[in-house]
Tab-separated table of C-alpha atoms in Angstrom:
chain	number	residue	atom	x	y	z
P	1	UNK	CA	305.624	44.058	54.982
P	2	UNK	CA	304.289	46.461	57.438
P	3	UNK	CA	304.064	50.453	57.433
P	4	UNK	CA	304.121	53.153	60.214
P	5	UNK	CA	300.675	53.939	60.742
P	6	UNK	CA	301.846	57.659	60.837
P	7	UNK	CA	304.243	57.208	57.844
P	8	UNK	CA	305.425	60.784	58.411
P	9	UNK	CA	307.407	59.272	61.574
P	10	UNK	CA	309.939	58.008	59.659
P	11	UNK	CA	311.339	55.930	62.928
P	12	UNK	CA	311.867	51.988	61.219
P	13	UNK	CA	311.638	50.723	64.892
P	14	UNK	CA	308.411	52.735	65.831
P	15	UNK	CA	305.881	50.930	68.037
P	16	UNK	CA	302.655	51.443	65.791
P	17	UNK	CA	302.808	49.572	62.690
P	18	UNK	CA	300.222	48.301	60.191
P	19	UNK	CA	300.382	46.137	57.074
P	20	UNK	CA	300.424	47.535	53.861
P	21	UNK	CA	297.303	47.617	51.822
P	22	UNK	CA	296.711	44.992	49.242
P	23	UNK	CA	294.000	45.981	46.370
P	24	UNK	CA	292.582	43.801	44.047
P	25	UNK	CA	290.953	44.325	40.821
P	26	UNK	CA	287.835	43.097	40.103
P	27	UNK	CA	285.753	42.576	37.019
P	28	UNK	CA	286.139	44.337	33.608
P	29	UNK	CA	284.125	47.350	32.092
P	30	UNK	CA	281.403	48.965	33.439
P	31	UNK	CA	281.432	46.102	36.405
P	32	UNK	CA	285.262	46.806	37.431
P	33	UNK	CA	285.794	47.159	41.442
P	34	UNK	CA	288.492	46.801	43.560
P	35	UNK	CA	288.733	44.705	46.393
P	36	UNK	CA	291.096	45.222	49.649
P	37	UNK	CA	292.084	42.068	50.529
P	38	UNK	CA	293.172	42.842	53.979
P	39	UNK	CA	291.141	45.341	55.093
P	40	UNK	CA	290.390	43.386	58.483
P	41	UNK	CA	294.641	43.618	59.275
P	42	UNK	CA	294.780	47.442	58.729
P	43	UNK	CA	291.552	48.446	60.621
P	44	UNK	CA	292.765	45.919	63.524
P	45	UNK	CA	296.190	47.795	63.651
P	46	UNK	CA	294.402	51.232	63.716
P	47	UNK	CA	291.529	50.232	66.341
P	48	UNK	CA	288.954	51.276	63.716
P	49	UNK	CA	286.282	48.825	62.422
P	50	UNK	CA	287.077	48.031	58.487
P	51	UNK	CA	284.053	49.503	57.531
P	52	UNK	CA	285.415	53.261	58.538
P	53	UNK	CA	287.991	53.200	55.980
P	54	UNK	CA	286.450	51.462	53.280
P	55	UNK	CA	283.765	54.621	53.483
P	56	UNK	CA	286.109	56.605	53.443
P	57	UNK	CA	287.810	55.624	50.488
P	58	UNK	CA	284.572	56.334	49.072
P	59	UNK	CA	283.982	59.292	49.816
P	60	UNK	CA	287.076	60.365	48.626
P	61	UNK	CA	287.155	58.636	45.436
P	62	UNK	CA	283.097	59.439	45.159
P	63	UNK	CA	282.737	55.899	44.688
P	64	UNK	CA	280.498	53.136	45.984
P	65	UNK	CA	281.518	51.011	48.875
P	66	UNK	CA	279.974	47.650	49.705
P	67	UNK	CA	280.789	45.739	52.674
P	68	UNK	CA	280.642	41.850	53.428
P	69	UNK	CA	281.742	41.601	57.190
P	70	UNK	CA	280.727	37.958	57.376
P	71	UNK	CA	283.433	37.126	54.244
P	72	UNK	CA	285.926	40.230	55.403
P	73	UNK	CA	285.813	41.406	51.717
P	74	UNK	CA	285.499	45.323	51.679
P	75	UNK	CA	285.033	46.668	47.912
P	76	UNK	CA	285.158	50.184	46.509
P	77	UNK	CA	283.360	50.356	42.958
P	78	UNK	CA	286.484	51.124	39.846
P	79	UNK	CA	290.001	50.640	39.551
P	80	UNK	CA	292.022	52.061	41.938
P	81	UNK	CA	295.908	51.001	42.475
P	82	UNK	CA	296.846	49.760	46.224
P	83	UNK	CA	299.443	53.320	46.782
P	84	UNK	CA	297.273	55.554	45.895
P	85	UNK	CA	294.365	53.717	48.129
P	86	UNK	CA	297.396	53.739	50.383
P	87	UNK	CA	298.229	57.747	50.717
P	88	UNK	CA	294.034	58.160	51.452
P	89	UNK	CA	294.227	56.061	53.977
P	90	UNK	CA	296.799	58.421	55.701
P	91	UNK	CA	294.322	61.188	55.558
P	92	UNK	CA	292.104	58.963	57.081
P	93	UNK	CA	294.088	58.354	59.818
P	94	UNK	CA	295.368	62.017	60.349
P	95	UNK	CA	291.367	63.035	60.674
P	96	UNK	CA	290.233	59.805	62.551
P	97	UNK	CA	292.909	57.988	64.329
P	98	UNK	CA	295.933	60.255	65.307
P	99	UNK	CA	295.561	62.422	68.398
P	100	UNK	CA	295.780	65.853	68.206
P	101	UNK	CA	298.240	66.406	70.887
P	102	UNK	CA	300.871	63.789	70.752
P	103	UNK	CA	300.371	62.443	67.213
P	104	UNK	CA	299.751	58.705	68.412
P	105	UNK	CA	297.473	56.279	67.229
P	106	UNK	CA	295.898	55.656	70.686
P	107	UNK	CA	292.539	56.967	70.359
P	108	UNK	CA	289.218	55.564	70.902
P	109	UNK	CA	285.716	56.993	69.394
P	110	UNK	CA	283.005	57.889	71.494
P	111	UNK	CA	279.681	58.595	69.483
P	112	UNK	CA	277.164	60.367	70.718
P	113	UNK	CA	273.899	59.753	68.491
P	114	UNK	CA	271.662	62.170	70.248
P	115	UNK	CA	273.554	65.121	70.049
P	116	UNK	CA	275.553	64.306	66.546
P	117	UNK	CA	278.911	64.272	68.146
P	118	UNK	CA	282.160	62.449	67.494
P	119	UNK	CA	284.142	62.537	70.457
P	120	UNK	CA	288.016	61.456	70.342
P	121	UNK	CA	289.739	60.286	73.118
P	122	UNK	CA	293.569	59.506	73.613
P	123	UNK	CA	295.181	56.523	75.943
P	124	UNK	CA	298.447	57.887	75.417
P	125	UNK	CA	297.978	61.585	76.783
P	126	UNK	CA	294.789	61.965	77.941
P	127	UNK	CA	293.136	63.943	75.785
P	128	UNK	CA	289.517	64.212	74.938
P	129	UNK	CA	288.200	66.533	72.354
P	130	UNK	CA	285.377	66.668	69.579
P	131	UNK	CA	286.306	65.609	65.910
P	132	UNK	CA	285.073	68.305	63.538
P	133	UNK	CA	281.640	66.841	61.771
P	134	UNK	CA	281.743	68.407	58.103
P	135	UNK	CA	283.649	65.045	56.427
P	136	UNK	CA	280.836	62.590	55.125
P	137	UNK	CA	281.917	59.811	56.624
P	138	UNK	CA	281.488	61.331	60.237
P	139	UNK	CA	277.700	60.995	58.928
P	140	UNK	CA	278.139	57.349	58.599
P	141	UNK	CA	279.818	56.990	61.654
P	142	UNK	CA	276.940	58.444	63.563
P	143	UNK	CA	274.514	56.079	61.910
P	144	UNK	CA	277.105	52.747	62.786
P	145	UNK	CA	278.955	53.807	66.391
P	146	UNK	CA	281.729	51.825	66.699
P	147	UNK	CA	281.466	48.692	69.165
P	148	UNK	CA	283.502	48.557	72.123
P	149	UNK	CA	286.505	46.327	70.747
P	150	UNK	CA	287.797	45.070	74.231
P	151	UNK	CA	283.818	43.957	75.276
P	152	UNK	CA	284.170	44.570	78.675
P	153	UNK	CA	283.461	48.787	78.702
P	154	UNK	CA	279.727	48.059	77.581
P	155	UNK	CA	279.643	45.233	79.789
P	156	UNK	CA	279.303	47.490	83.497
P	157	UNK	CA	276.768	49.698	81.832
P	158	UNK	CA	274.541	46.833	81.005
P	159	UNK	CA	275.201	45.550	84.659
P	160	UNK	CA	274.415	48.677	86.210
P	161	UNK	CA	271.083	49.073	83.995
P	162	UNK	CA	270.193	45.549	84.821
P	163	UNK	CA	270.657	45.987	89.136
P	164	UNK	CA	268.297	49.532	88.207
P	165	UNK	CA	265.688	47.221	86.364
P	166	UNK	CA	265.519	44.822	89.039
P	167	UNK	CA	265.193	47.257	91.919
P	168	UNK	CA	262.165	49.222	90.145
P	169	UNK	CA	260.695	45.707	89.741
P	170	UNK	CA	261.013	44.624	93.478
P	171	UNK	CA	259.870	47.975	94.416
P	172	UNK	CA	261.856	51.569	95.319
P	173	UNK	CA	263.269	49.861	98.627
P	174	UNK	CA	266.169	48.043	98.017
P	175	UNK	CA	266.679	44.336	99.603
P	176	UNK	CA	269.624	45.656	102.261
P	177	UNK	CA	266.792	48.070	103.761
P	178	UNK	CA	264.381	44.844	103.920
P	179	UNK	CA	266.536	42.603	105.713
P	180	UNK	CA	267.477	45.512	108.301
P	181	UNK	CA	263.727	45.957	108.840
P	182	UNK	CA	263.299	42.363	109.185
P	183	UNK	CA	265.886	41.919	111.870
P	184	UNK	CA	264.899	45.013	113.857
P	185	UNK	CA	262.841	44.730	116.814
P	186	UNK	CA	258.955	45.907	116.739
P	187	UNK	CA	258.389	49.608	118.424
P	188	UNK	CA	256.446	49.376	121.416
């Protein structure tokens, strides 16, 4: 069964939906942990990577998180029941995935490592702004930026860098300016 992924829009026909979460409990005693099962689903409906979340759940709970992206299983250390795991994800997505403006889900992350700056940025209404820094997990997302989840946004920069790398190496004259030269009579 699915869930608004702004479950104060209370709209049963609203276009942004996301599965519920489903927690498992792992382990007795002092080893006891709790395993979302589909953390992949959710972080796919909210254009996050699963790893954001599962942080922040510990942060929150000021547990341990540990995260095995080549199995999908995403673990925060104790017991911890799958509604209350559920309402902290909605804070998660009020501070990380809603816009500010228009309250839709249709925002992308831009991370700038240099200058230790989250920026948010929304399809929806346009809107680009800076998310405030002081949660911990903002200091996790500066040390894993997000990758590009559509692959092609990375892919002109890396173009453009390449064509720059292969100029410098032929020399600061590019090849149209050669051929021209080439073609051009001799001055007598």
């Amino acid at each position: 069964m699915s869930v608004n992924v702004n479950r104060s829009v209370s709209d049963q026909f609203y276009r942004y939906k996301m599965p519920r979460l489903i927690a498992k409990v792992e382990g007795k005693g002092n080893g006891i942990k709790t395993v979302i099962v589909n953390m992949v689903d959710v972080a796919k409906a909210l254009n996050r990577p699963p790893t954001y979340p599962t942080k922040y759940f510990g942060c929150e709970l000021g547990a341990q998180t540990q995260f095995d992206v080549k199995n999908d299983r995403y673990i925060v250390n104790g017991s911890h029941e799958a509604n209350k795991l559920q309402d902290m994800l909605d804070g998660f997505i009020k501070k990380f995935v809603l816009c500010p403006e228009c309250d839709n889900p249709e925002t992308d992350l831009h991370v700038n490592p240099k200058k230790q700056t989250i920026g948010n940025s929304c399809k929806a209404c346009g809107y680009r702004g800076m998310l405030d820094t002081n949660h911990k997990l903002c200091t996790f997302i500066l040390k894993n930026p997000p990758e590009n989840l559509d692959g092609n946004a990375g892919k002109k920069e890396k173009d453009k860098k390449n064509r720059k790398g292969k100029e410098k190496e032929n020399g600061s004259v590019s090849n149209e300016s050669q051929v021209l030269t080439e073609l051009s009579p001799p001055h007598v």
